[in-house]
XYZ file of C-alpha atoms in Angstrom:
649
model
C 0.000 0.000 0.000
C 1.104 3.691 -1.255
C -0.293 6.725 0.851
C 1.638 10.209 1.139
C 3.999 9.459 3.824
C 4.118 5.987 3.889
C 5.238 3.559 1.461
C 4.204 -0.031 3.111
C 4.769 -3.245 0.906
C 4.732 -7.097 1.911
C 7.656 -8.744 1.493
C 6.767 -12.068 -0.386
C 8.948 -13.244 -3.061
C 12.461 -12.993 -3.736
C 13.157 -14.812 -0.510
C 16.120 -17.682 -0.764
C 15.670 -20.481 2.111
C 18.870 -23.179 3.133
C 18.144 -25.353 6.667
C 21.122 -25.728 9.032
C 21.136 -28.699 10.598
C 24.974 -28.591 11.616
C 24.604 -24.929 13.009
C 27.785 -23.747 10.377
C 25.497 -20.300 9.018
C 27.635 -18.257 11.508
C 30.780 -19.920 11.592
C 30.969 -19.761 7.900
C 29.904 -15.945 7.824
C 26.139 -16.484 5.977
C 25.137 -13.799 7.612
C 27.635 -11.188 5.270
C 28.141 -13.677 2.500
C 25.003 -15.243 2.005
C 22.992 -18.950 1.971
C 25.673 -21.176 0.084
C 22.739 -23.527 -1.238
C 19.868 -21.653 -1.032
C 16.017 -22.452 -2.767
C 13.723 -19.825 -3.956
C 10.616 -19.368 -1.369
C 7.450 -17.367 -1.262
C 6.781 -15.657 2.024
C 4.820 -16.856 4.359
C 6.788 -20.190 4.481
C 7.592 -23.287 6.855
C 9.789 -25.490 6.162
C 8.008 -28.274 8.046
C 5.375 -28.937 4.734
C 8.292 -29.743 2.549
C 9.415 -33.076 1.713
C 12.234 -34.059 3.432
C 12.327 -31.533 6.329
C 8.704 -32.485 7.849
C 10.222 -33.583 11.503
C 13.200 -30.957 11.246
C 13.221 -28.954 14.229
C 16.616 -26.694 14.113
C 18.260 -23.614 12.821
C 16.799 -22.521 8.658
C 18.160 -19.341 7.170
C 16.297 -16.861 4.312
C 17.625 -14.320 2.557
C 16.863 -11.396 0.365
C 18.587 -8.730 -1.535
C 16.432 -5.096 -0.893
C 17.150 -3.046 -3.519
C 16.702 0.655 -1.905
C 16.292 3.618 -4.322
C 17.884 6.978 -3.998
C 14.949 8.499 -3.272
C 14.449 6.947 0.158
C 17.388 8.917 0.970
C 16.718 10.752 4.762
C 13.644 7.951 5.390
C 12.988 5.544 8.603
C 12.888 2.101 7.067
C 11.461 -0.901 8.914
C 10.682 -4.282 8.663
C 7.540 -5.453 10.544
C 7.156 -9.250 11.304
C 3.870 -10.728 12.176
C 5.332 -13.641 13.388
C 8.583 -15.779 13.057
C 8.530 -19.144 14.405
C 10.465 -18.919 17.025
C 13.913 -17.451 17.649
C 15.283 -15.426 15.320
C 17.870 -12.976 14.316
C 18.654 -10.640 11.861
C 21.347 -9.072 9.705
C 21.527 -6.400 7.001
C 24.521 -6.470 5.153
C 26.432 -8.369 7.177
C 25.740 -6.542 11.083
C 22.930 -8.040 13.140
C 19.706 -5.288 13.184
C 17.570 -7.231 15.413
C 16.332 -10.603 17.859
C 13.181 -11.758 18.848
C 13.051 -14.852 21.154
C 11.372 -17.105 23.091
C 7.967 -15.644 21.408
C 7.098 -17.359 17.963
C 3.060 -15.841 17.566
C 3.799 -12.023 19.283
C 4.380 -9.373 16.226
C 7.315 -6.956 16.667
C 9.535 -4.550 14.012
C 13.255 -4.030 13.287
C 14.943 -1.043 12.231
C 17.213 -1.272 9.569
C 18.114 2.540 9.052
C 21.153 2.686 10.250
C 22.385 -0.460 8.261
C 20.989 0.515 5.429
C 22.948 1.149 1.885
C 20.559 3.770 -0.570
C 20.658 3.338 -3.947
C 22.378 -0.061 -3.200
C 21.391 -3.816 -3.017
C 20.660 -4.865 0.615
C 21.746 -8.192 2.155
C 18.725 -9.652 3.919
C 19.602 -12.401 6.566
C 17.616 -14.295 8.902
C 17.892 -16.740 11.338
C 15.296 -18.631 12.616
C 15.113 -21.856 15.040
C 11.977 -23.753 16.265
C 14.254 -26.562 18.541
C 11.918 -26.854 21.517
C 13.298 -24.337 24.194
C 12.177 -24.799 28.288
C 12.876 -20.550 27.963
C 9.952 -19.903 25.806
C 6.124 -20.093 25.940
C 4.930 -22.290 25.269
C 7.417 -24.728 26.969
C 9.252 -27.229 26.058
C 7.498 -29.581 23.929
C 4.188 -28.955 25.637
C 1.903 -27.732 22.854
C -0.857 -29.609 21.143
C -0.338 -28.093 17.544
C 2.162 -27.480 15.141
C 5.073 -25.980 15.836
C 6.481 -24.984 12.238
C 9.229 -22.944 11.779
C 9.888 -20.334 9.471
C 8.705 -17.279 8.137
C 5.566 -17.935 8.920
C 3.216 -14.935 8.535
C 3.745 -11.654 6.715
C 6.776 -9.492 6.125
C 5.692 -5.666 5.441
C 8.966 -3.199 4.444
C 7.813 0.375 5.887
C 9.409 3.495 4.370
C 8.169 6.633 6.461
C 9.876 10.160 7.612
C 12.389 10.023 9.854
C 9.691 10.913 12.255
C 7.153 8.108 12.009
C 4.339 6.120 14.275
C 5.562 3.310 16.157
C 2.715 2.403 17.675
C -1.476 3.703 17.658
C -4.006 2.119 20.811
C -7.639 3.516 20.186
C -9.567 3.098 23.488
C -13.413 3.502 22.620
C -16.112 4.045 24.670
C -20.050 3.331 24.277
C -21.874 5.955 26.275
C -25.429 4.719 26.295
C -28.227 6.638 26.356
C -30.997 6.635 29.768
C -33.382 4.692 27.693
C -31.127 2.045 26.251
C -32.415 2.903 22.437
C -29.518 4.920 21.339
C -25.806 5.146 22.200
C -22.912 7.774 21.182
C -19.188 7.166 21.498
C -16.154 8.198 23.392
C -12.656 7.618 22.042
C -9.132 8.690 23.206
C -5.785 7.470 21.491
C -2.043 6.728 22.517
C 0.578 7.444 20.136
C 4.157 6.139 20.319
C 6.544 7.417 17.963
C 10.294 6.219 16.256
C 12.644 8.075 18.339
C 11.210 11.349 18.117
C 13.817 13.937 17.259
C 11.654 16.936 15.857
C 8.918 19.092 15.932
C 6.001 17.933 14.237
C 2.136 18.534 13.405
C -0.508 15.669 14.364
C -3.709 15.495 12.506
C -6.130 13.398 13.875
C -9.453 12.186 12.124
C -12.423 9.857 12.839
C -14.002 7.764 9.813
C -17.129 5.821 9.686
C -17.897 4.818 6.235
C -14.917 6.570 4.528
C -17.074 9.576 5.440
C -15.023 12.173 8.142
C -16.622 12.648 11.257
C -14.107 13.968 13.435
C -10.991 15.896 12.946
C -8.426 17.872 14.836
C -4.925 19.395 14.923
C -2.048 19.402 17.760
C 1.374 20.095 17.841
C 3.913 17.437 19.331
C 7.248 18.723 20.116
C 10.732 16.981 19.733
C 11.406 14.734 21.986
C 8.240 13.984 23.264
C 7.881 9.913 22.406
C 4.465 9.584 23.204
C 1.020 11.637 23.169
C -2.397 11.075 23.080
C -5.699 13.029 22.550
C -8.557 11.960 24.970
C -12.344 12.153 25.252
C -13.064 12.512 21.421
C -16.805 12.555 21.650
C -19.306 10.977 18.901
C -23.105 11.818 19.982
C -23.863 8.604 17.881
C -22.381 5.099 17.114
C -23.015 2.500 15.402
C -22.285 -0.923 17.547
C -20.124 -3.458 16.715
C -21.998 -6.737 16.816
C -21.102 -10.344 15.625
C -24.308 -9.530 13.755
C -23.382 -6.367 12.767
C -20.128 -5.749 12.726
C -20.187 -1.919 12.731
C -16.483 -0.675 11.870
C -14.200 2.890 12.168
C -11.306 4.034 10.968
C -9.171 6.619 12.929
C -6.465 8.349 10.905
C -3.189 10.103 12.627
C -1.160 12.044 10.151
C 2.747 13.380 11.211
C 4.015 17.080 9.225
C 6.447 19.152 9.396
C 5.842 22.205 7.549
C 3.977 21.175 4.312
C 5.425 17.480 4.136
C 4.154 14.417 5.481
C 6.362 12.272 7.522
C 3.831 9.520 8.403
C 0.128 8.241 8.179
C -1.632 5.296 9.659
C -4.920 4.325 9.367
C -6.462 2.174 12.492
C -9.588 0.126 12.453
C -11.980 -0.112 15.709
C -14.968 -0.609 16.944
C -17.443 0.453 19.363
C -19.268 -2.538 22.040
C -19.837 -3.214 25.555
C -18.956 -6.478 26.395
C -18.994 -7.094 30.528
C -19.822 -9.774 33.005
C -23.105 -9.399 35.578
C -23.675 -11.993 37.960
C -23.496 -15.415 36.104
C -24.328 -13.223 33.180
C -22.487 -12.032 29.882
C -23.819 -9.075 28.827
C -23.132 -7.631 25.074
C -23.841 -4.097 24.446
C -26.466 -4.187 27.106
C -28.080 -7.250 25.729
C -28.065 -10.715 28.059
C -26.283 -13.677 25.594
C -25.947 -16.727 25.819
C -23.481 -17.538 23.012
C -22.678 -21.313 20.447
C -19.042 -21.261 19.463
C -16.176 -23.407 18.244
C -12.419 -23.645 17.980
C -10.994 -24.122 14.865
C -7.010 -24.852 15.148
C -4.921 -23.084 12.259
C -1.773 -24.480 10.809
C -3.523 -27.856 10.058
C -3.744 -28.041 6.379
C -0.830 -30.162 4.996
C 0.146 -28.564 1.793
C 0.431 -24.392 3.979
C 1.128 -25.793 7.533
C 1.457 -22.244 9.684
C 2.521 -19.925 6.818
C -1.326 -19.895 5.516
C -1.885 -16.946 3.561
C -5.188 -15.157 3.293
C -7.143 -17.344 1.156
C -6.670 -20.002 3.911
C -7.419 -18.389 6.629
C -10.563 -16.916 4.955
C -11.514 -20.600 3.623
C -11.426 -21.724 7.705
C -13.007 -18.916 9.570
C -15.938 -19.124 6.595
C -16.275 -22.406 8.181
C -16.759 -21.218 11.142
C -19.251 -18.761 10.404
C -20.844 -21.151 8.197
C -21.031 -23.472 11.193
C -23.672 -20.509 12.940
C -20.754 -20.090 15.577
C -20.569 -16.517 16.752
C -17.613 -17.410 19.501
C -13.903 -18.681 19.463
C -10.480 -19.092 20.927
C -7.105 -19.341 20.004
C -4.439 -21.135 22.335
C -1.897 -19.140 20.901
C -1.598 -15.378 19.650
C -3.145 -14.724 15.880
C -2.293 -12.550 13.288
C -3.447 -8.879 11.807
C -5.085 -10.788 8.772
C -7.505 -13.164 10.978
C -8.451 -10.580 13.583
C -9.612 -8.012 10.273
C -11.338 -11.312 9.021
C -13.403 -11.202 12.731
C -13.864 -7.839 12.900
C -15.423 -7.438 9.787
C -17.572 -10.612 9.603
C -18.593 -10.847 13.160
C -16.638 -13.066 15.011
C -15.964 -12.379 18.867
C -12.450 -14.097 19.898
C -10.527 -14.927 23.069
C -6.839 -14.587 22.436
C -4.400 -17.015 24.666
C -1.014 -16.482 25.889
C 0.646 -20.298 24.761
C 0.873 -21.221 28.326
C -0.324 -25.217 27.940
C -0.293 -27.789 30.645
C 3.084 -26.949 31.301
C 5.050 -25.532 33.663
C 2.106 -27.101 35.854
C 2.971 -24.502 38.705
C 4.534 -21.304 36.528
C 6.922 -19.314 38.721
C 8.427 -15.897 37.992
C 10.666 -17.031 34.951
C 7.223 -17.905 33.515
C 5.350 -14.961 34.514
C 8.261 -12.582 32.828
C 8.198 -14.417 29.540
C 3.908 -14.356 29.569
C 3.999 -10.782 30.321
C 6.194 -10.003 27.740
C 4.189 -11.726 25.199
C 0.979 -9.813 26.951
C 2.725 -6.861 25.962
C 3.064 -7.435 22.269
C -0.407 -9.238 22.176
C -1.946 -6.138 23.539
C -0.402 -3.312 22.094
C -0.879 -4.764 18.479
C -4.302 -6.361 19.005
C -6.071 -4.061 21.367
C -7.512 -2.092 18.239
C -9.639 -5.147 17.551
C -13.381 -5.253 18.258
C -13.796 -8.718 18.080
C -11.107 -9.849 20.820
C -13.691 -9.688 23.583
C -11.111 -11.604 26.452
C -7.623 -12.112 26.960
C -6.389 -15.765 27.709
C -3.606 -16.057 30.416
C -3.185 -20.010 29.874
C -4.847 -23.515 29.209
C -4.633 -26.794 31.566
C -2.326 -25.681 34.046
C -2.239 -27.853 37.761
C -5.714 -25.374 38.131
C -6.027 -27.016 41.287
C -2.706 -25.476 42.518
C -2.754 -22.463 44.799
C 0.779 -21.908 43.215
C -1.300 -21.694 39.843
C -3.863 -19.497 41.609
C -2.125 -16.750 42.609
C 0.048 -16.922 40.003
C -3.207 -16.189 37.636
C -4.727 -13.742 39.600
C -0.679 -11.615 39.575
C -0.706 -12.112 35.908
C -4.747 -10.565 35.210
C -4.133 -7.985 37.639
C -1.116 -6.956 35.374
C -3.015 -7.725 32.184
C -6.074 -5.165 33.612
C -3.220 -2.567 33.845
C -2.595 -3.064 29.918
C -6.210 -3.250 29.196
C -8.790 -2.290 31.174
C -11.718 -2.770 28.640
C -11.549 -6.748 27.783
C -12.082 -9.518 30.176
C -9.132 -11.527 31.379
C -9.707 -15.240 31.822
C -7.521 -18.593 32.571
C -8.775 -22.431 31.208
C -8.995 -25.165 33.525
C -9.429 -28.667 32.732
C -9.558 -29.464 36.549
C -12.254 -27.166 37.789
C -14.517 -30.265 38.269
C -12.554 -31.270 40.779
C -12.715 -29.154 43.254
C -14.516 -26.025 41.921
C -13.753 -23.732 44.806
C -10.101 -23.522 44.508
C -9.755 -23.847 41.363
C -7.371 -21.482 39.461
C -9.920 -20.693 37.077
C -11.733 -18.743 40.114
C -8.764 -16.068 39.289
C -10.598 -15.120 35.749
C -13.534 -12.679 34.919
C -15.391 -15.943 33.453
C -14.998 -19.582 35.214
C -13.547 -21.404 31.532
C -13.666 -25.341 31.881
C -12.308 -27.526 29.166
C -14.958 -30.641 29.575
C -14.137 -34.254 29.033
C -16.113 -35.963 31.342
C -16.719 -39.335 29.561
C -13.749 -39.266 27.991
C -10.162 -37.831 29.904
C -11.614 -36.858 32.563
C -13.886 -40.671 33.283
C -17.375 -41.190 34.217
C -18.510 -38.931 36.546
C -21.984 -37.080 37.384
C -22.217 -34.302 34.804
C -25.131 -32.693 36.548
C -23.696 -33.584 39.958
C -19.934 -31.584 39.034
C -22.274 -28.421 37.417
C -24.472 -27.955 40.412
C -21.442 -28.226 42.618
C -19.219 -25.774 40.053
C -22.454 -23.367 40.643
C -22.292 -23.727 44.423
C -19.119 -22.980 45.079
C -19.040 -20.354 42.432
C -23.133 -18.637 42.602
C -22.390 -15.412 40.858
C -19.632 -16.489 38.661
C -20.966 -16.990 34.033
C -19.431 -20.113 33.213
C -17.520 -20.778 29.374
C -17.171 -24.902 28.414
C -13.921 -23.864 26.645
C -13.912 -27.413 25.381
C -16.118 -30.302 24.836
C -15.740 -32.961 21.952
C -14.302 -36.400 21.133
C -10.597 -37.093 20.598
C -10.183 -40.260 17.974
C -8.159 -42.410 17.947
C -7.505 -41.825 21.783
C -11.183 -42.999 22.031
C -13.441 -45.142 19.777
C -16.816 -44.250 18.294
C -16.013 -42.315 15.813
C -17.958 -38.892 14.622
C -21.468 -40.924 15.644
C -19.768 -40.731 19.145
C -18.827 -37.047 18.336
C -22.219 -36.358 17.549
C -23.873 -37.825 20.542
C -21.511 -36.083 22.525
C -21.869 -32.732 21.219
C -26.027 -33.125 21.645
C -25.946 -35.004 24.764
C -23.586 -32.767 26.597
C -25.623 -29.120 25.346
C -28.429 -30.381 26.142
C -27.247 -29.895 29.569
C -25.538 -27.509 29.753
C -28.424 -25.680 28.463
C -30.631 -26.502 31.648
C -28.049 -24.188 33.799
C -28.603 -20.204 32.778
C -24.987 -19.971 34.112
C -23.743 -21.557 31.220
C -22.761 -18.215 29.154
C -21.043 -19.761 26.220
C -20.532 -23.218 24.943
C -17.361 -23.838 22.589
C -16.547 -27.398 20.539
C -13.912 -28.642 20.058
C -12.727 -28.259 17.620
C -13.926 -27.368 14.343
C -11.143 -29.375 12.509
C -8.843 -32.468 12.642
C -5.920 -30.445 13.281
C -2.103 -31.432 12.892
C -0.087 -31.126 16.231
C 3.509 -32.624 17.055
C 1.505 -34.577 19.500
C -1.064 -36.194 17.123
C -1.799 -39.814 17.713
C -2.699 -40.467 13.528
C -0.536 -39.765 11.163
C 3.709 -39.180 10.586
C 5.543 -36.098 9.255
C 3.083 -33.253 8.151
C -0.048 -35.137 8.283
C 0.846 -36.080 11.946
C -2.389 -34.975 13.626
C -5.255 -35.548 15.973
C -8.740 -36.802 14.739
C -10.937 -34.018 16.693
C -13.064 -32.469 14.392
C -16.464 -31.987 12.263
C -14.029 -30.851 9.597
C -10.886 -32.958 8.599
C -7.471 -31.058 7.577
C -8.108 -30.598 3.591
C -11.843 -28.984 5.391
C -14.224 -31.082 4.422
C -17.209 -32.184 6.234
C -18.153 -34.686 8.199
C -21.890 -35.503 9.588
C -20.934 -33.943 12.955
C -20.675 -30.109 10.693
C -24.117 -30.680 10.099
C -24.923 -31.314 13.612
C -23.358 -28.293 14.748
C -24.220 -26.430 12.558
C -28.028 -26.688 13.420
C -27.438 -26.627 16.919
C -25.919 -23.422 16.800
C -28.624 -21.729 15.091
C -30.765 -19.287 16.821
C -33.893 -19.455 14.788
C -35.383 -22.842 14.475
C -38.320 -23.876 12.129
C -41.305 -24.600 14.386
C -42.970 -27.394 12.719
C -42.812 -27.564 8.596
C -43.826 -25.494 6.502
C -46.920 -25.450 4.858
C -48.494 -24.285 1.388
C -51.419 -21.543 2.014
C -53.489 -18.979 0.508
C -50.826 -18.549 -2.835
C -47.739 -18.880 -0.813
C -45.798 -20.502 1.727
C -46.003 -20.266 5.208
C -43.082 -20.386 7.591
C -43.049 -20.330 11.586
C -39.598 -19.362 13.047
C -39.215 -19.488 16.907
C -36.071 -17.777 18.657
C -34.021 -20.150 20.689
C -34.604 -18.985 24.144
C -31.436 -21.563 25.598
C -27.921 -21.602 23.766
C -27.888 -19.913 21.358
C -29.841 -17.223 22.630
C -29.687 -13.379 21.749
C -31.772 -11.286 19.776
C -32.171 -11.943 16.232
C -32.104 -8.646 14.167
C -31.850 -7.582 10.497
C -32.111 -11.467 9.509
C -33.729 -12.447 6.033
C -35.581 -15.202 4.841
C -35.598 -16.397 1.265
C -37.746 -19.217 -0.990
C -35.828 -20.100 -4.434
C -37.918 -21.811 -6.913
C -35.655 -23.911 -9.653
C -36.354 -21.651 -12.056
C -34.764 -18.716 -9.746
C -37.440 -16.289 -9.157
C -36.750 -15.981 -5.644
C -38.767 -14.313 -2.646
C -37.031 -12.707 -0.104
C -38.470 -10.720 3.175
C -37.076 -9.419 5.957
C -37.597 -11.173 9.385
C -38.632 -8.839 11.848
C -36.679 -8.561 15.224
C -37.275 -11.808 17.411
C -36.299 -11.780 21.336
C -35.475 -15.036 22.820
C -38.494 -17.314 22.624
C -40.556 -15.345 20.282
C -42.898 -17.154 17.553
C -43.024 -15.833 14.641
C -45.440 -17.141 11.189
C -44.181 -15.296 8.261
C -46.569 -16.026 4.731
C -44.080 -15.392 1.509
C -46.278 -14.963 -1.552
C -45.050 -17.154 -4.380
C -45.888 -17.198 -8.257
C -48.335 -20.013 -9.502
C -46.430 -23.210 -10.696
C -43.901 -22.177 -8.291
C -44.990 -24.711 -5.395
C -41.877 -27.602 -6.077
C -38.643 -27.922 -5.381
C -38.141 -24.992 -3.373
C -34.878 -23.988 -1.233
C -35.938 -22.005 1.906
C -33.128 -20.071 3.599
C -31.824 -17.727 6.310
C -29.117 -15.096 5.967
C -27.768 -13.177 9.041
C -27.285 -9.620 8.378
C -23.950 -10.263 6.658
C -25.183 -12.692 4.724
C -23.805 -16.254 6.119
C -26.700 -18.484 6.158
C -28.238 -19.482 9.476
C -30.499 -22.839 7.683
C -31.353 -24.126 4.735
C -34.101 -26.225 3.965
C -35.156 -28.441 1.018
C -38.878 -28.287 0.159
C -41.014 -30.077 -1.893
């Protein structure tokens, strides 16, 4: 992308790839001479997809050579990683710019300015290494996905003024209204600049639409590093929903004099999300929300370096699935979270703590709060990260673990004060009271009773969970069937995924309920499978995504609308009766459509009007004489992903 001011390009081919299995790239100087026996790669890449190098877990080297034209002369150039898997290092032209370690899913940018040659060719080197390390989160070997190494999400070069944006965090505000109808907006920002050395102009702006709706000028003087403007004030907004995903667009522009040095563009929203009693509220509304986890990295041909398409094939899925809820065991990328935000999708972001270290100490604590700090500052612009994850399957039962969680949210809160902050416990059915899950805004239980966790009293564990925890909404992080760990197939997944929401459905404290997973997923510790197609068999979607019956299942039981009783042929049309789940899912269903689509593709389409949990509504949808078979009855949300379909005849 071009704008005046900044010149901000993705770095995807010309990139030359060698592994290093003997560690000799520094001893025999690749960093100033170059890969010896290098092969042509496309960025985003892993090495662990290619034939040959599936199990290598070591040291691979890429290298480019950045042509930099005379014109760039007196610029700030950068290099801004979305994520390198894991350790890494790198060189330009032979002197080391810039590390990142122990962090392989954290964003962060180097600055090659001072190593730079203009009008010149540019030796790009980089190490990376994804050997298991006990100094890095997650630990050890104890992840259950892939751990691919490599390049393995974006690489944008950014050429700015020497004074130039390091960093933009929107905060925004809904300020509702006395009678609940109407809400305006607050917003204040927090600017970080490149090693501010002069003078400069800030203009500020406000978008909705690509329409201006708020603008204003200050002056920022040298030296200052960071600055902020506060309490910008919008007497109406337009709510982000998963429904309606309502976006803006705030613009900060750097001069000095009549040139400008930088401009970034930053994409918000505006919601409410916030816990009451057992309750999740979202923008005022009670919900009761159907999710799933889909696990990225798993298709064998991409691994981790999936590029747009992918992602956008998977989280379509998703949507596709009527699931309005996820998380993510380990931190995502720009790309994914603009899918979410702009299709609806509300996420819970994870630091990669998993199972292990069972009892985290202060090494830990140092190495999750630096990731907290790159996770947050890059992702807090993001409307549809509702919570922020401090861990999975720790020893919850620990009161090590315990206070551990409740040091690391109370430091979390001081980052961000406007999401929820929650740790996942696969041992909160033991004994619910002291369980380290207690330390989060939400109580988040990863479910396998029946399966890992044996056969006890489902209802007997929730009403105790509930006792010792009255006040407390409750998430089932997890719930699904593991093959070949245990038998039955997807007709066991099935059962389990009715049986199991069924009851959780009896218990209002239940305020979210999220499979798992969406997809068989590959993972170093995958019981089917060797080399890339190592993987676990977890899903409703296997790894090339394609369906199996249990999609179907979830699909429908994540619908809020259901069909009560078929529809019937009457008075010259058909007539349809929706009901509003009233359960899980259950929120208010607004802006939806409804559509019949004769063969011959004269379709009829009306808009539903707004249904509350349980409403009944009978709709009658005038159709054309002759038009009575084979007709295709469907409901789009207000995005347009379809909520049912249904075959008539």
């Amino acid at each position: 992308m071009i704008t005046e001011g900044r010149y901000a390009v993705r770095l995807e081919e010309g990139w030359s790839f060698q592994p290093d299995p003997l560690n000799q790239g520094e001893r025999e100087g690749w960093p100033a001479n170059g890969l010896p026996s290098p092969a042509a790669v496309s960025v985003p890449h892993t090495w662990n997809v290619q034939e040959g190098l599936e199990e290598y877990r070591g040291a691979g080297w890429y290298e480019q050579i950045l042509n930099i034209p005379e014109e760039w002369t007196g610029c700030r150039i950068r290099i801004r990683f979305e994520a390198v898997y894991r350790d890494k290092d790198i060189w330009v032209n032979g002197v080391q710019a810039g590390s990142h370690y122990n962090s392989g899913y954290t964003p962060f940018e180097v600055d090659l300015t001072p190593h730079i040659l203009i009008a010149a060719g540019n030796r790009i080197v980089i190490k990376v290494d994804n050997a298991n390390s006990d100094a890095a989160l997650p630990k050890g070997g104890s992840f259950d996905w892939a751990d691919d190494g490599g390049l393995i999400r974006p690489l944008t070069l950014i050429v700015t003024g020497r004074t130039a944006v390091e960093q933009v965090r929107v905060e925004p505000k809904v300020i509702f209204a006395d009678n609940g109808n109407s809400a305006g907006g607050k917003l204040s920002a927090h600017i970080k600049l490149c090693e501010p050395g002069e003078t400069v102009s800030a203009d500020i702006a406000v978008y909705r639409n690509e329409a201006r709706i708020w603008q204003g000028t200050q002056e920022v003087q040298a030296g200052v590093p960071a600055w902020g403007v506060a309490d910008i004030e919008l007497p109406e907004v337009d709510l982000w929903h998963f429904d309606q995903p309502h976006l803006y667009q705030l613009e900060v522009v750097l001069r000095k004099g009549d040139k400008v040095q930088d401009r970034v563009l930053r994409t918000f929203g505006f919601r409410e999300i916030v816990v009451k009693g057992h309750e999740l509220w979202l923008n005022r509304e009670p919900v009761r929300l159907m999710g799933v986890e889909w696990m990225p990295g798993s298709h064998p041909d991409v691994g981790m370096a999936e590029r747009i398409e992918d992602l956008t094939a998977m989280l379509e899925r998703l949507k596709e699935a009527n699931c309005v809820i996820t998380r993510f065991h380990w931190q995502q990328g720009n790309d994914l979270l603009d899918w979410c935000d702009r299709n609806g999708l509300l996420v819970q972001e994870e630091i990669p703590h998993w199972q292990q270290p069972a009892e985290p100490d202060n090494d830990t604590f140092m190495l999750a709060m630096a990731q907290a700090r790159e996770m947050i500052m890059d992702h807090s612009h993001h409307p549809c990260i509702f919570a922020w994850g401090m861990g999975n399957e720790l020893d919850g039962q620990s009161e090590v673990t315990l206070r551990y969680m409740e040091r690391l949210k109370q430091e979390i809160v001081q980052l961000d004060s406007t999401r929820l902050v929650n740790y996942v416990s696969n041992t909160l059915q033991l004994q619910p009271a002291k369980d380290a899950t207690g330390a989060g805004d939400m109580l988040m239980w990863n479910d396998y009773i029946g399966t890992w966790h044996g056969d006890l009293d489902e209802n007997e564990v929730i009403r105790q969970i509930i006792a010792d925890h009255p006040a407390r909404p409750m998430v089932v992080a997890e719930y699904g069937l593991c093959e070949p760990a245990y038998e039955g197939g997807d007709a066991r997944r099935i059962n389990i995924l009715l049986d199991k929401t069924e009851i959780y459905r009896r218990y209002p404290q239940f305020a979210a309920l999220i499979f798992f997973s969406l997809n068989d997923y590959r993972t170093q510790m995958g019981e089917d499978g060797e080399g890339r197609m190592r993987q676990r068999i977890h899903g409703s979607l296997d790894i090339y995504n394609r369906t199996k019956p249990s999609f179907a299942a979830l699909r429908e039981l994540s619908s809020p609308l259901m069909l009560a009783g078929e529809p019937v042929w009457k008075d010259g049309g058909l007539e349809v009766t929706l009901k509003c789940r009233a359960d899980i899912p259950c929120y208010a269903v607004k802006g939806y459509t409804l559509t019949v689509s004769p063969a011959d593709g004269r379709a009829s389409k009306l808009v539903i009007p707004d249904l509350y949990p349980g409403d009944i509504k009978t709709m009658h949808i005038p159709l054309p004489s002759g038009a009575a078979h084979n007709q295709t009855l469907s409901i789009q949300r207000p995005a347009g992903f379809s909520v049912l379909e249904r075959q008539l005849d």
